[in-house]
Short mmCIF file of C-alpha atoms in Angstrom, two decimals:
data_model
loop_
_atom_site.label_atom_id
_atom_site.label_comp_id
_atom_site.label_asym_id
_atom_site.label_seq_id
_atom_site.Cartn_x
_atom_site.Cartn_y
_atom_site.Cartn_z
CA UNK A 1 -12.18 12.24 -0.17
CA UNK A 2 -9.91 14.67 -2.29
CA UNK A 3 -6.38 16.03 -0.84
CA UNK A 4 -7.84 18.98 0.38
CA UNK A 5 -9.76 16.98 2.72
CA UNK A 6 -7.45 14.48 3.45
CA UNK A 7 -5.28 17.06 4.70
CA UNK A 8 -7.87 19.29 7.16
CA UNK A 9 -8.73 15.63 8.30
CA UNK A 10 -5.00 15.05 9.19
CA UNK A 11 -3.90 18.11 10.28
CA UNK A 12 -6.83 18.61 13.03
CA UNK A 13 -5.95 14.55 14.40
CA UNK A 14 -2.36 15.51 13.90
CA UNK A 15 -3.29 17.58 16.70
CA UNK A 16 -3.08 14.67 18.69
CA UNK A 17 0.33 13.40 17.96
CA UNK A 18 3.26 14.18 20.02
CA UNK A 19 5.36 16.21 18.88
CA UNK A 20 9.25 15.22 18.93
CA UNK A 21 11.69 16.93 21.99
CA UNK A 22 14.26 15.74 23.70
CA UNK A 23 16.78 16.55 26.06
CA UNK A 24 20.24 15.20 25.50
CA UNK A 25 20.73 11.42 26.90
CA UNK A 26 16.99 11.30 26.30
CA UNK A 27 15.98 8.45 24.14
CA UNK A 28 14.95 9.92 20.33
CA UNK A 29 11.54 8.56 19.20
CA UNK A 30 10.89 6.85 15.92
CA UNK A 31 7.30 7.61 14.85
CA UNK A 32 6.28 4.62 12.48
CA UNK A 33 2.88 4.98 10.63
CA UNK A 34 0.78 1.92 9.68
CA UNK A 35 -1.90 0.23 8.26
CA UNK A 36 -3.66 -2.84 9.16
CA UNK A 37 -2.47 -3.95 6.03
CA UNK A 38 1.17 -3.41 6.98
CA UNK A 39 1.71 -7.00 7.56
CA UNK A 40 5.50 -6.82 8.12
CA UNK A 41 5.98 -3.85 10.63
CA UNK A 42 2.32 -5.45 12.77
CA UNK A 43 4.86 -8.54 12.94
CA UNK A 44 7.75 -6.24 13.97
CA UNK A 45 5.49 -3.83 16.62
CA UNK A 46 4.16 -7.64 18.37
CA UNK A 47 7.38 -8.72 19.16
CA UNK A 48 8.37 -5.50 19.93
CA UNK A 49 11.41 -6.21 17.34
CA UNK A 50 12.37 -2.96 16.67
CA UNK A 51 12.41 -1.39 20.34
CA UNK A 52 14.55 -4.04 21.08
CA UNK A 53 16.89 -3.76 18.58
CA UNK A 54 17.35 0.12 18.54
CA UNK A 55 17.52 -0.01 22.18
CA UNK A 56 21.61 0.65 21.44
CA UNK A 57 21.37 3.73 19.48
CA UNK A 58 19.29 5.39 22.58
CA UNK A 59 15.87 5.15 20.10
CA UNK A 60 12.46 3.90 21.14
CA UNK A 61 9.57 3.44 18.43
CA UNK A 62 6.03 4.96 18.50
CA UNK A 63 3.32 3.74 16.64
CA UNK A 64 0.53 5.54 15.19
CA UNK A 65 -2.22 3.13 12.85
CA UNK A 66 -4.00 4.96 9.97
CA UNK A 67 -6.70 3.44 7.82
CA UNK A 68 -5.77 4.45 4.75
CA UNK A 69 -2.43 5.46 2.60
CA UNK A 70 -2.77 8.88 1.53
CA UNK A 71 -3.28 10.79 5.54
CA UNK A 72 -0.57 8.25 6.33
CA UNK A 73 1.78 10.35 3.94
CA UNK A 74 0.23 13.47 4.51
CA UNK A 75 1.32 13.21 8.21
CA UNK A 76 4.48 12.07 7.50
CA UNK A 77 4.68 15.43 5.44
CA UNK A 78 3.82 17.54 8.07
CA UNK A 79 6.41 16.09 10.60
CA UNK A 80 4.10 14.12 12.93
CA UNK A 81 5.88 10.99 11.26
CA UNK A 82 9.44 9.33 10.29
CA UNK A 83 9.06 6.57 8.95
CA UNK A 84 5.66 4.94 7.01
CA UNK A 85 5.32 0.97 6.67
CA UNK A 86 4.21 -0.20 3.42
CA UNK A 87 1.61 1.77 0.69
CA UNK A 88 0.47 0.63 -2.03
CA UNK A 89 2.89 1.88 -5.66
CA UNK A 90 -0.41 4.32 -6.25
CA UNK A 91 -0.01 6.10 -3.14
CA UNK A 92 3.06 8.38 -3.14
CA UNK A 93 2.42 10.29 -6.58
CA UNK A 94 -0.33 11.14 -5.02
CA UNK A 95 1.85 12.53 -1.68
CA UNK A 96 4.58 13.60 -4.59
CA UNK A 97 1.40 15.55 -5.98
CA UNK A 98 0.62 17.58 -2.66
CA UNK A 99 4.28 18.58 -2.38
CA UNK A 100 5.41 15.75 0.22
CA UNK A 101 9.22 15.53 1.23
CA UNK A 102 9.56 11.87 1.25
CA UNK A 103 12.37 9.53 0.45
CA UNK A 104 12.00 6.34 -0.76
CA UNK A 105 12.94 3.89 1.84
CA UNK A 106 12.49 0.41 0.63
CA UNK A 107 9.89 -1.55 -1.50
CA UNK A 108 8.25 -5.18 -1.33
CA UNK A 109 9.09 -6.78 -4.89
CA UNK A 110 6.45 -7.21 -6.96
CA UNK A 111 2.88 -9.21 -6.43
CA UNK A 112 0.86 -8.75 -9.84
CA UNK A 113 -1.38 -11.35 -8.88
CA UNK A 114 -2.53 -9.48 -5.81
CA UNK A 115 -4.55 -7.20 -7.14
CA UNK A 116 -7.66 -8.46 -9.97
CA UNK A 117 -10.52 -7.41 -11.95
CA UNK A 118 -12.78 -9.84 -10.45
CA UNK A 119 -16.32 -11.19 -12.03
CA UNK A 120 -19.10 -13.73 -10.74
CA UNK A 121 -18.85 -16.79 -11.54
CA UNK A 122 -21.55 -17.44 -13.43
CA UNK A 123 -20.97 -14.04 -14.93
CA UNK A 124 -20.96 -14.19 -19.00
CA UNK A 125 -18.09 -11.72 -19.23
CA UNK A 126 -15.19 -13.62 -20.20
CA UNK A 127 -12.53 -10.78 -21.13
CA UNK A 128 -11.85 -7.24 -20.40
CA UNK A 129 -13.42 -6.37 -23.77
CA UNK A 130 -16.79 -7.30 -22.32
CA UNK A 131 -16.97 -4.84 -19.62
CA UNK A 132 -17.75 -2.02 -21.87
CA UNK A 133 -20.90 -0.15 -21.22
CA UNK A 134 -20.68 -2.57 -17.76
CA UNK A 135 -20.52 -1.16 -14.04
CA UNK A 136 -17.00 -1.90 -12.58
CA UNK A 137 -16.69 -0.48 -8.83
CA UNK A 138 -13.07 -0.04 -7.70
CA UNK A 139 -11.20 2.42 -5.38
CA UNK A 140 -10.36 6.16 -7.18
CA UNK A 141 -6.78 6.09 -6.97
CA UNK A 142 -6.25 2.95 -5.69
CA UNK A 143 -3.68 0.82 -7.46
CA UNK A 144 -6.90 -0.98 -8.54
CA UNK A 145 -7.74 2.28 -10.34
CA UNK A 146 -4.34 2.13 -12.35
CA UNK A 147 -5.06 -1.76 -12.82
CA UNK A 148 -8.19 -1.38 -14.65
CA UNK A 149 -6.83 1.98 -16.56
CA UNK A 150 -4.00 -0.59 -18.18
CA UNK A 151 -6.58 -3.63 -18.39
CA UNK A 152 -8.88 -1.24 -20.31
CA UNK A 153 -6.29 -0.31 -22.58
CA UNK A 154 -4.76 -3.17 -23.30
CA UNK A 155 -8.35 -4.20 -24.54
CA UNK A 156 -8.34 -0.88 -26.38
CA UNK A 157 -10.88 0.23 -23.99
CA UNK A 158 -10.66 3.11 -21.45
CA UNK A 159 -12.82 4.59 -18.66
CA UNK A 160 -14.94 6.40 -20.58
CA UNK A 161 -16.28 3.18 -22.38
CA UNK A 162 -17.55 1.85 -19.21
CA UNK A 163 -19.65 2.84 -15.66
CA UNK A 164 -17.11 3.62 -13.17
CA UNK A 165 -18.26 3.09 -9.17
CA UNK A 166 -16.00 4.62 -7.65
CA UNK A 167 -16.51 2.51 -4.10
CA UNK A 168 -14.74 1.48 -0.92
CA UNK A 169 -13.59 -2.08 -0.51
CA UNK A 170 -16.80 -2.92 1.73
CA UNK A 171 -19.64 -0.97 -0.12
CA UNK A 172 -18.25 -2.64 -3.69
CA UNK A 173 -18.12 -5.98 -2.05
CA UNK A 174 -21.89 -5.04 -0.88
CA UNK A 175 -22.37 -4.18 -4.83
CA UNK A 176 -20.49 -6.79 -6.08
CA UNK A 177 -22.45 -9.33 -4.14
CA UNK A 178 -26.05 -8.23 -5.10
CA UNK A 179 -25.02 -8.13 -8.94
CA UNK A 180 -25.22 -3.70 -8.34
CA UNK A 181 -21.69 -3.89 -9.99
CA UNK A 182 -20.61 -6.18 -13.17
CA UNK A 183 -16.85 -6.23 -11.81
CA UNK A 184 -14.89 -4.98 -9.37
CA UNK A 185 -11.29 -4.54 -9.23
CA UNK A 186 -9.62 -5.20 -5.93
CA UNK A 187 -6.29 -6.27 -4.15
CA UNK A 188 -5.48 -9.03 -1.23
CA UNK A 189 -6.74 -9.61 1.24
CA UNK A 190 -10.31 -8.72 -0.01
CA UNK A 191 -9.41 -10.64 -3.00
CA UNK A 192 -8.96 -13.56 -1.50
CA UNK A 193 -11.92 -13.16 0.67
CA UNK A 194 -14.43 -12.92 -2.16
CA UNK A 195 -12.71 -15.63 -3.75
CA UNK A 196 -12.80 -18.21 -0.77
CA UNK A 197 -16.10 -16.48 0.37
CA UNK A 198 -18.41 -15.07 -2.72
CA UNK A 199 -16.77 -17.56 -5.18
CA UNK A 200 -15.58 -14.69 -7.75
CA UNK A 201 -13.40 -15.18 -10.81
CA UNK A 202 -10.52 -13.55 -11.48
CA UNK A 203 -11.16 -11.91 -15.61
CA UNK A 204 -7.41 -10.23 -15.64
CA UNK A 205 -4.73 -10.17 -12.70
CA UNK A 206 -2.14 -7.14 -12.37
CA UNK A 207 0.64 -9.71 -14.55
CA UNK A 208 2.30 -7.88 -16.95
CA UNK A 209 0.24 -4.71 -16.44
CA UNK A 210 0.58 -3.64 -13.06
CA UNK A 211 3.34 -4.82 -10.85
CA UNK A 212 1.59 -3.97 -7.39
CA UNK A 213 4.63 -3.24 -5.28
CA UNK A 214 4.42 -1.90 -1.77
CA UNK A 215 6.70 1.08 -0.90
CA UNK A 216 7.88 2.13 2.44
CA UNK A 217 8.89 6.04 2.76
CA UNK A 218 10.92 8.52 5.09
CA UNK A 219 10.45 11.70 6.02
CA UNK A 220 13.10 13.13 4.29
CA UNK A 221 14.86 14.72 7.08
CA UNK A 222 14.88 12.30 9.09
CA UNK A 223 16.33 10.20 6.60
CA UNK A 224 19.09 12.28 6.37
CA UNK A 225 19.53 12.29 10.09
CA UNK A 226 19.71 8.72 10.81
CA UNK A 227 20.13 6.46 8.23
CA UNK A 228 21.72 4.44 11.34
CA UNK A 229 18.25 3.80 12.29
CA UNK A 230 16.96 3.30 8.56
CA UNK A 231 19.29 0.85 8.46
CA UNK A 232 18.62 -1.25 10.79
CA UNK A 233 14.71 -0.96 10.08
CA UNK A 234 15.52 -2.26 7.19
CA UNK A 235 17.30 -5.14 8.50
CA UNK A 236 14.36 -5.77 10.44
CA UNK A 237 11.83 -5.40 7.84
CA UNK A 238 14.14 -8.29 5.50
CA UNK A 239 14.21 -10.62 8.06
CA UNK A 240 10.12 -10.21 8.88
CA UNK A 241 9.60 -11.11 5.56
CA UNK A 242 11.77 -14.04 5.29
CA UNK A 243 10.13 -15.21 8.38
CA UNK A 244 6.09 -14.98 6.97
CA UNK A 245 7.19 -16.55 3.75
CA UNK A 246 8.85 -19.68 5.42
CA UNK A 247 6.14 -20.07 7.85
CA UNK A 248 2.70 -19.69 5.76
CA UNK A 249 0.37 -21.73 8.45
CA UNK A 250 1.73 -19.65 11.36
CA UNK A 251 1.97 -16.26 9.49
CA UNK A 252 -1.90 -16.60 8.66
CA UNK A 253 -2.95 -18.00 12.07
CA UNK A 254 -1.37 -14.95 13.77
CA UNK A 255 -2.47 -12.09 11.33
CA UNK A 256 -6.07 -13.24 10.84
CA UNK A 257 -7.46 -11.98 14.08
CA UNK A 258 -6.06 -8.76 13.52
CA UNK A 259 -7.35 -8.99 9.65
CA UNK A 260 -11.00 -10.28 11.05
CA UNK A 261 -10.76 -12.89 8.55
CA UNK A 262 -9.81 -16.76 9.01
CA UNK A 263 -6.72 -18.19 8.62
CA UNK A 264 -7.23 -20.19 5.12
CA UNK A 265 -8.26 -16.50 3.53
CA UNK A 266 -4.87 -14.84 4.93
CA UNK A 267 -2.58 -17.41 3.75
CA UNK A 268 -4.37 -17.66 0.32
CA UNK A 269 -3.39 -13.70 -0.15
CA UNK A 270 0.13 -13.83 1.50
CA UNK A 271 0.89 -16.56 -0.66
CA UNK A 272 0.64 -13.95 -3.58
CA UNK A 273 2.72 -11.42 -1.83
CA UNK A 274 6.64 -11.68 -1.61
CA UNK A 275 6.88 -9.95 1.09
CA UNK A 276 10.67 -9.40 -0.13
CA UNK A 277 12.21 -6.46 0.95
CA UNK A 278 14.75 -4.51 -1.14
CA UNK A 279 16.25 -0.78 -2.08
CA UNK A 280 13.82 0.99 -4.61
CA UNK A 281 15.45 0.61 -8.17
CA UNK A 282 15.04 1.77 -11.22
CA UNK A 283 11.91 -0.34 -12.59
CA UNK A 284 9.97 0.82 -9.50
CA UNK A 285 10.69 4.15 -10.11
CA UNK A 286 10.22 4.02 -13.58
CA UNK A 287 6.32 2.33 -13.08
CA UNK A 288 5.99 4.90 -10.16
CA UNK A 289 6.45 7.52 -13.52
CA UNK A 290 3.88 5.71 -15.25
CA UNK A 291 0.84 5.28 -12.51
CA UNK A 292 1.84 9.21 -11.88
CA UNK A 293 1.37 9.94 -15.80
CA UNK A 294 -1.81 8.20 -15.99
CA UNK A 295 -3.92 9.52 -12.80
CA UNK A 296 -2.48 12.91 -14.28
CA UNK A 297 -3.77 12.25 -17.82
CA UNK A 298 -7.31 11.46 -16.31
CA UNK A 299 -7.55 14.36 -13.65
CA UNK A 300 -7.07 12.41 -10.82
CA UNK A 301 -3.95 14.17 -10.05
CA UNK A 302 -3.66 17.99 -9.08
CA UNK A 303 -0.45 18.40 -11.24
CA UNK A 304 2.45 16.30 -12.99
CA UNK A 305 4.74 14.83 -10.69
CA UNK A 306 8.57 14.07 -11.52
CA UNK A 307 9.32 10.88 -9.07
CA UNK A 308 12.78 10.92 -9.89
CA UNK A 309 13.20 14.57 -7.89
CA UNK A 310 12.41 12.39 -4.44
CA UNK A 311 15.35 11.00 -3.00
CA UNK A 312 16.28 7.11 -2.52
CA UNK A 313 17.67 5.79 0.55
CA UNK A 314 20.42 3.20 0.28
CA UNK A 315 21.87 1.86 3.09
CA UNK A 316 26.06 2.30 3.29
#
């Protein structure tokens, strides 16, 4: 779906979102966006963490789940958000791209290894330097996308010297499974479910390519407004993290439902995110630069983005 459509989509089921008033002594609301994905703020909204503890600066929380990255950010662009939880690093060029006025909240540290070029596993195609003139399926882009761009050239290879399918996670799983598709190039949990499930091989993981880290973003006024409340989202959002990391059985056991997948498959991919939460620095922006350049270079962008015009939160 290009931006275009991304954005008609949003703006007709933005429609549907409240928009914000209040009165004064009337609690503000924080409008969070989310994905299933968004492991951390799921394990905040269930324990109803954060209404609880912004209960004292007169703020409740609203939730709003998305199933993908980009209308996530687009709403947040148009006002009918605050605050997102966590995209993938390929996602907000992409925002940058279509003009968004987002800050850069926070980021998970890096996870390289959550995010492969995957193969069968009786598949003959031992490097990246085999998959020319192959069919690799992977998400157009998706960090995946940027993934394969740097696998490719680090085996002086590029797109052009292979059959892109350009898939979603389910139909190139579908492909991948019925030998339609040579490789595919996905991130966790999917990867972990074709591992534990299809038996698949990883060829080349995101390590020193692609450091796969998840950002978290504002609505820039609002970040300007209350960085009270940032802050102590942010608080939050360390402390969820320390808590899934120390407690990998229990972690899984409660996220797989809401994944559909069993527990085994959730801690096998959680154990390859750190789920450590931080201010954005330099080396994310910097690699933020980079993923922008190359989906720019190959079309995929509308225009040339400059991250380092966005703002950066930092708490006081």
């Amino acid at each position: 779906m290009t931006i275009n459509a991304h954005r008609r989509a949003l703006l007709a089921a933005g429609l549907a979102l409240p928009s914000l008033s209040f009165a004064a002594g009337e609690a503000e609301t924080l409008r969070i966006g989310y994905q299933k994905s968004s492991t951390l703020m799921i394990w905040l909204k269930s324990r109803e963490t954060l209404e609880k503890a912004l209960a004292p600066l007169n703020v409740r929380v609203q939730w709003h789940e998305f199933t993908s990255g980009l209308p996530l950010l687009e709403s947040l662009n148009v006002g009918n958000l605050d605050l997102t939880a966590d995209v993938a690093d390929a996602v907000p060029p992409f925002a940058l791209a279509a003009g968004a006025n987002l800050t850069y909240y926070a980021i998970e540290t890096p996870s390289p290894t959550a995010q492969a070029v995957v193969v069968k596993q009786d598949s003959e195609i031992r490097s990246i330097a085999q998959l020319k003139g192959q069919r690799v399926a992977f998400a157009k882009g998706a960090g995946a996308h940027y993934l394969l761009l740097e696998a490719l050239g680090e085996a002086k290879l590029s797109l052009r010297d292979i059959e892109p399918a350009y898939l979603t996670p389910a139909d190139a799983r579908a492909a991948f499974e019925r030998g339609a598709v040579a490789a595919w190039v996905i991130w966790d949990p999917f990867l972990a479910a074709v591992q534990r499930q299809a038996n698949a091989r990883v060829l080349r993981d995101g390590t020193g390519l692609a450091s796969y880290r998840r950002f978290y973003l504002a609505a820039t006024p609002y970040a300007k407004r209350r960085p009270d409340v940032l802050a102590k989202v942010y608080e939050e959002l360390r402390s969820a993290g320390t808590w899934i990391k120390q407690n990998p059985g229990p972690a899984a056991a409660w996220n797989a439902p809401l994944l559909g997948l069993d527990a085994p498959t959730v801690e096998a991919a959680n154990a390859r995110r750190t789920y450590q939460v931080q201010t954005v620095d330099a080396a994310s922006l910097t690699e933020q630069q980079r993923i922008a350049d190359a989906f720019a270079a190959q079309s995929i962008l509308p225009r040339k983005v400059t991250v380092a015009q966005s703002p950066v939160w930092k708490p006081a």
